[in-house]
mmCIF file of C-alpha atoms and ligand atoms in Angstrom:
data_model
loop_
_atom_site.group_PDB
_atom_site.id
_atom_site.type_symbol
_atom_site.label_atom_id
_atom_site.label_comp_id
_atom_site.label_asym_id
_atom_site.label_seq_id
_atom_site.Cartn_x
_atom_site.Cartn_y
_atom_site.Cartn_z
ATOM 1 C CA UNK A 17 85.506 99.997 82.049
ATOM 2 C CA UNK A 18 84.895 98.926 85.647
ATOM 3 C CA UNK A 19 82.949 101.190 87.963
ATOM 4 C CA UNK A 20 84.501 102.266 91.255
ATOM 5 C CA UNK A 21 82.712 103.847 94.215
ATOM 6 C CA UNK A 22 84.720 105.973 96.612
ATOM 7 C CA UNK A 23 83.580 106.352 100.222
ATOM 8 C CA UNK A 24 84.814 109.482 102.004
ATOM 9 C CA UNK A 25 83.876 111.674 104.963
ATOM 10 C CA UNK A 26 86.167 114.686 104.758
ATOM 11 C CA UNK A 27 88.315 116.842 102.515
ATOM 12 C CA UNK A 28 88.728 114.283 99.771
ATOM 13 C CA UNK A 29 92.268 114.865 98.525
ATOM 14 C CA UNK A 30 92.564 111.120 97.808
ATOM 15 C CA UNK A 31 89.178 111.208 96.059
ATOM 16 C CA UNK A 32 90.403 114.046 93.861
ATOM 17 C CA UNK A 33 93.679 112.281 93.020
ATOM 18 C CA UNK A 34 91.851 109.095 92.006
ATOM 19 C CA UNK A 35 89.249 110.955 89.925
ATOM 20 C CA UNK A 36 91.984 112.922 88.141
ATOM 21 C CA UNK A 37 93.862 109.698 87.384
ATOM 22 C CA UNK A 38 90.707 108.053 86.028
ATOM 23 C CA UNK A 39 89.905 111.110 83.888
ATOM 24 C CA UNK A 40 93.409 110.995 82.378
ATOM 25 C CA UNK A 41 93.069 107.269 81.651
ATOM 26 C CA UNK A 42 95.799 106.381 84.175
ATOM 27 C CA UNK A 43 93.546 103.813 85.816
ATOM 28 C CA UNK A 44 91.168 101.622 83.806
ATOM 29 C CA UNK A 45 88.046 102.587 85.713
ATOM 30 C CA UNK A 46 85.293 105.130 85.994
ATOM 31 C CA UNK A 47 84.577 106.779 89.347
ATOM 32 C CA UNK A 48 80.835 106.320 89.231
ATOM 33 C CA UNK A 49 79.737 107.164 92.764
ATOM 34 C CA UNK A 50 80.827 109.050 95.869
ATOM 35 C CA UNK A 51 79.291 107.771 99.102
ATOM 36 C CA UNK A 52 79.601 110.312 101.903
ATOM 37 C CA UNK A 53 78.277 110.127 105.463
ATOM 38 C CA UNK A 54 78.700 113.872 106.127
ATOM 39 C CA UNK A 55 76.497 116.021 103.887
ATOM 40 C CA UNK A 56 78.656 119.105 104.657
ATOM 41 C CA UNK A 57 81.977 117.463 103.705
ATOM 42 C CA UNK A 58 84.195 119.243 101.164
ATOM 43 C CA UNK A 59 84.612 116.038 99.159
ATOM 44 C CA UNK A 60 81.031 116.530 97.906
ATOM 45 C CA UNK A 61 82.008 119.811 96.241
ATOM 46 C CA UNK A 62 84.942 118.057 94.599
ATOM 47 C CA UNK A 63 82.597 115.341 93.298
ATOM 48 C CA UNK A 64 80.134 117.852 91.864
ATOM 49 C CA UNK A 65 82.967 119.712 90.131
ATOM 50 C CA UNK A 66 84.004 116.475 88.419
ATOM 51 C CA UNK A 67 80.437 115.383 87.663
ATOM 52 C CA UNK A 68 80.673 112.331 89.907
ATOM 53 C CA UNK A 69 77.246 111.247 91.249
ATOM 54 C CA UNK A 70 76.939 111.597 95.023
ATOM 55 C CA UNK A 71 75.028 109.656 97.639
ATOM 56 C CA UNK A 72 75.288 111.758 100.814
ATOM 57 C CA UNK A 73 73.463 110.657 103.933
ATOM 58 C CA UNK A 74 73.316 111.309 107.671
ATOM 59 C CA UNK A 75 73.582 108.095 109.688
ATOM 60 C CA UNK A 76 71.304 109.602 112.340
ATOM 61 C CA UNK A 77 68.416 109.527 109.834
ATOM 62 C CA UNK A 78 68.539 105.714 109.820
ATOM 63 C CA UNK A 79 67.715 103.065 112.410
ATOM 64 C CA UNK A 80 71.325 101.864 112.340
ATOM 65 C CA UNK A 81 74.277 100.696 110.240
ATOM 66 C CA UNK A 82 72.317 97.837 108.682
ATOM 67 C CA UNK A 83 69.646 100.253 107.445
ATOM 68 C CA UNK A 84 71.963 102.823 105.870
ATOM 69 C CA UNK A 85 74.226 100.142 104.415
ATOM 70 C CA UNK A 86 71.171 98.518 102.795
ATOM 71 C CA UNK A 87 70.503 101.804 101.033
ATOM 72 C CA UNK A 88 74.164 102.206 100.059
ATOM 73 C CA UNK A 89 74.066 98.682 98.634
ATOM 74 C CA UNK A 90 71.082 99.528 96.462
ATOM 75 C CA UNK A 91 72.950 102.541 95.080
ATOM 76 C CA UNK A 92 76.084 100.485 94.466
ATOM 77 C CA UNK A 93 74.092 97.905 92.551
ATOM 78 C CA UNK A 94 72.234 100.543 90.564
ATOM 79 C CA UNK A 95 75.612 101.925 89.452
ATOM 80 C CA UNK A 96 77.061 98.466 88.750
ATOM 81 C CA UNK A 97 79.939 99.071 91.165
ATOM 82 C CA UNK A 98 82.770 96.568 90.933
ATOM 83 C CA UNK A 99 85.185 97.904 93.563
ATOM 84 C CA UNK A 100 84.851 100.155 96.616
ATOM 85 C CA UNK A 101 87.752 102.397 97.624
ATOM 86 C CA UNK A 102 87.568 103.933 101.085
ATOM 87 C CA UNK A 103 89.379 107.265 101.238
ATOM 88 C CA UNK A 104 88.998 108.873 104.628
ATOM 89 C CA UNK A 105 85.646 107.185 105.337
ATOM 90 C CA UNK A 106 85.392 107.512 109.105
ATOM 91 C CA UNK A 107 83.091 104.554 109.772
ATOM 92 C CA UNK A 108 83.554 100.849 110.168
ATOM 93 C CA UNK A 109 82.124 98.927 107.218
ATOM 94 C CA UNK A 110 79.417 96.503 108.366
ATOM 95 C CA UNK A 111 78.405 92.998 107.418
ATOM 96 C CA UNK A 112 75.912 94.110 104.757
ATOM 97 C CA UNK A 113 78.628 95.593 102.549
ATOM 98 C CA UNK A 114 81.419 93.176 103.514
ATOM 99 C CA UNK A 115 79.254 90.234 102.466
ATOM 100 C CA UNK A 116 78.086 91.877 99.247
ATOM 101 C CA UNK A 117 81.629 92.891 98.185
ATOM 102 C CA UNK A 118 84.019 90.188 99.455
ATOM 103 C CA UNK A 119 87.628 91.237 98.742
ATOM 104 C CA UNK A 120 86.354 94.183 96.780
ATOM 105 C CA UNK A 121 86.624 96.858 99.426
ATOM 106 C CA UNK A 122 90.013 98.507 99.929
ATOM 107 C CA UNK A 123 91.203 101.272 102.225
ATOM 108 C CA UNK A 124 94.149 103.626 102.493
ATOM 109 C CA UNK A 125 95.674 104.298 105.887
ATOM 110 C CA UNK A 126 98.401 106.830 106.748
ATOM 111 C CA UNK A 127 100.835 104.535 108.592
ATOM 112 C CA UNK A 128 102.758 101.328 108.049
ATOM 113 C CA UNK A 129 100.140 98.957 109.406
ATOM 114 C CA UNK A 130 100.004 97.166 111.792
ATOM 115 C CA UNK A 131 101.661 100.207 113.420
ATOM 116 C CA UNK A 132 99.299 103.043 114.361
ATOM 117 C CA UNK A 133 95.868 101.752 113.303
ATOM 118 C CA UNK A 134 92.806 103.939 113.868
ATOM 119 C CA UNK A 135 92.483 107.710 114.148
ATOM 120 C CA UNK A 136 95.265 110.327 114.201
ATOM 121 C CA UNK A 137 97.841 107.873 112.889
ATOM 122 C CA UNK A 138 100.152 110.582 111.521
ATOM 123 C CA UNK A 139 100.207 112.575 114.775
ATOM 124 C CA UNK A 140 100.735 109.455 116.843
ATOM 125 C CA UNK A 141 103.634 108.305 114.644
ATOM 126 C CA UNK A 142 105.213 111.781 114.789
ATOM 127 C CA UNK A 143 104.828 112.053 118.546
ATOM 128 C CA UNK A 144 106.262 108.561 119.083
ATOM 129 C CA UNK A 145 109.618 109.727 117.728
ATOM 130 C CA UNK A 146 109.606 107.026 115.013
ATOM 131 C CA UNK A 147 112.198 107.669 112.286
ATOM 132 C CA UNK A 148 109.983 106.150 109.647
ATOM 133 C CA UNK A 149 106.298 105.840 108.992
ATOM 134 C CA UNK A 150 104.359 105.467 105.749
ATOM 135 C CA UNK A 151 101.200 104.505 103.969
ATOM 136 C CA UNK A 152 99.260 101.241 103.584
ATOM 137 C CA UNK A 153 96.582 100.085 101.155
ATOM 138 C CA UNK A 154 94.722 97.053 102.489
ATOM 139 C CA UNK A 155 91.609 94.982 102.038
ATOM 140 C CA UNK A 156 88.836 95.891 104.444
ATOM 141 C CA UNK A 157 87.548 93.376 106.956
ATOM 142 C CA UNK A 158 85.401 93.727 110.064
ATOM 143 C CA UNK A 159 88.286 95.074 112.177
ATOM 144 C CA UNK A 160 89.819 98.531 112.473
ATOM 145 C CA UNK A 161 92.558 98.696 109.798
ATOM 146 C CA UNK A 162 93.229 94.974 110.197
ATOM 147 C CA UNK A 163 92.597 93.517 106.721
ATOM 148 C CA UNK A 164 95.342 91.945 104.564
ATOM 149 C CA UNK A 165 97.935 94.432 103.299
ATOM 150 C CA UNK A 166 98.083 94.974 99.531
ATOM 151 C CA UNK A 167 100.809 97.630 99.268
ATOM 152 C CA UNK A 168 102.924 99.806 101.537
ATOM 153 C CA UNK A 169 105.289 102.710 101.016
ATOM 154 C CA UNK A 170 107.745 104.150 103.545
ATOM 155 C CA UNK A 171 107.892 107.826 104.400
ATOM 156 C CA UNK A 172 110.931 108.943 106.413
ATOM 157 C CA UNK A 173 110.436 111.277 109.358
ATOM 158 C CA UNK A 174 113.045 114.006 108.840
ATOM 159 C CA UNK A 175 114.869 115.859 111.646
ATOM 160 C CA UNK A 176 113.328 119.129 110.510
ATOM 161 C CA UNK A 177 109.785 117.749 110.106
ATOM 162 C CA UNK A 178 106.827 119.320 111.857
ATOM 163 C CA UNK A 179 103.647 117.301 112.157
ATOM 164 C CA UNK A 180 102.269 119.364 109.256
ATOM 165 C CA UNK A 181 105.218 118.806 106.916
ATOM 166 C CA UNK A 182 105.129 115.077 107.643
ATOM 167 C CA UNK A 183 101.395 115.009 106.995
ATOM 168 C CA UNK A 184 101.898 116.792 103.685
ATOM 169 C CA UNK A 185 104.431 114.193 102.468
ATOM 170 C CA UNK A 186 102.254 111.333 103.665
ATOM 171 C CA UNK A 187 99.306 112.687 101.709
ATOM 172 C CA UNK A 188 101.414 113.023 98.555
ATOM 173 C CA UNK A 189 102.576 109.438 99.021
ATOM 174 C CA UNK A 190 99.004 108.273 99.603
ATOM 175 C CA UNK A 191 97.822 109.760 96.338
ATOM 176 C CA UNK A 192 100.577 108.030 94.347
ATOM 177 C CA UNK A 193 100.288 104.690 96.125
ATOM 178 C CA UNK A 194 96.495 104.547 95.944
ATOM 179 C CA UNK A 195 96.442 105.231 92.202
ATOM 180 C CA UNK A 196 99.208 102.686 91.483
ATOM 181 C CA UNK A 197 97.547 100.046 93.630
ATOM 182 C CA UNK A 198 94.083 100.520 92.151
ATOM 183 C CA UNK A 199 95.599 100.381 88.670
ATOM 184 C CA UNK A 200 97.368 97.097 89.320
ATOM 185 C CA UNK A 201 94.392 95.550 91.109
ATOM 186 C CA UNK A 202 92.123 96.404 88.206
ATOM 187 C CA UNK A 203 94.602 95.356 85.522
ATOM 188 C CA UNK A 204 95.400 92.038 87.145
ATOM 189 C CA UNK A 205 91.798 91.355 88.140
ATOM 190 C CA UNK A 206 93.211 90.644 91.611
ATOM 191 C CA UNK A 207 90.680 92.638 93.555
ATOM 192 C CA UNK A 208 88.598 89.493 93.878
ATOM 193 C CA UNK A 209 91.259 86.764 93.930
ATOM 194 C CA UNK A 210 92.616 87.326 97.428
ATOM 195 C CA UNK A 211 91.500 84.599 99.821
HETATM 196 C C1 LIG B 322 93.922 110.026 104.595
HETATM 197 O O1 LIG B 322 95.078 110.290 105.366
HETATM 198 C C2 LIG B 322 93.584 108.557 104.618
HETATM 199 O O2 LIG B 322 94.707 107.747 104.700
HETATM 200 C C3 LIG B 322 92.789 108.439 105.894
HETATM 201 O O3 LIG B 322 92.003 109.603 105.905
HETATM 202 C C4 LIG B 322 92.688 110.661 105.227
HETATM 203 C C5 LIG B 322 91.755 111.235 104.202
HETATM 204 O O4 LIG B 322 92.289 112.370 103.578
HETATM 205 N N1 LIG B 322 92.060 107.198 105.924
HETATM 206 P P1 LIG B 322 91.557 113.024 102.318
HETATM 207 O O5 LIG B 322 90.106 113.299 102.746
HETATM 208 O O6 LIG B 322 91.624 112.049 101.199
HETATM 209 O O7 LIG B 322 92.305 114.286 102.047
#
């Protein structure tokens, strides 16, 4: 069973969906670590409820990204982590982790990239009047939501949608797409074959 670490900063609904899937045997992996850069984030409570070990830290306690990523890397190695899944982790991943985990860091983003990268993607898509948006799972590189796309799923914007109802459907789609994508990456051993 391969070990996955999830990085998150907020509520953690994607974290919860992935942990539930792993517990039910729907993905061939164990969620062995939560890395969280906000010690007050709700995702930490979710992790404790599921017995997932947590490394929570405050970036301001470190000299910089290189210093806190060096500590994260130690924890990842101690837990024999094979794949990192970002799920609402609100920081750019730095060189330390990118070099240690080439093609083994993936992210989920709530738009059809390359449309609407960065923050508030759902609100910006809704306010643009687009008839369709969606969800993307991609490899992480040094840019902001710029790495190679692994999987995408459309979500239609309905006439009657509010920003909240659209957000709700996007989150449901995220949970399904992230689980399916992690499952196929792990089964095909493709998380490290992308060049
Ligand atoms: C998701 O919309 C994800 O795509 C984005 O951050 C949000 C995290 O939501 N990167 P949650 O914390 O998993 O509920």
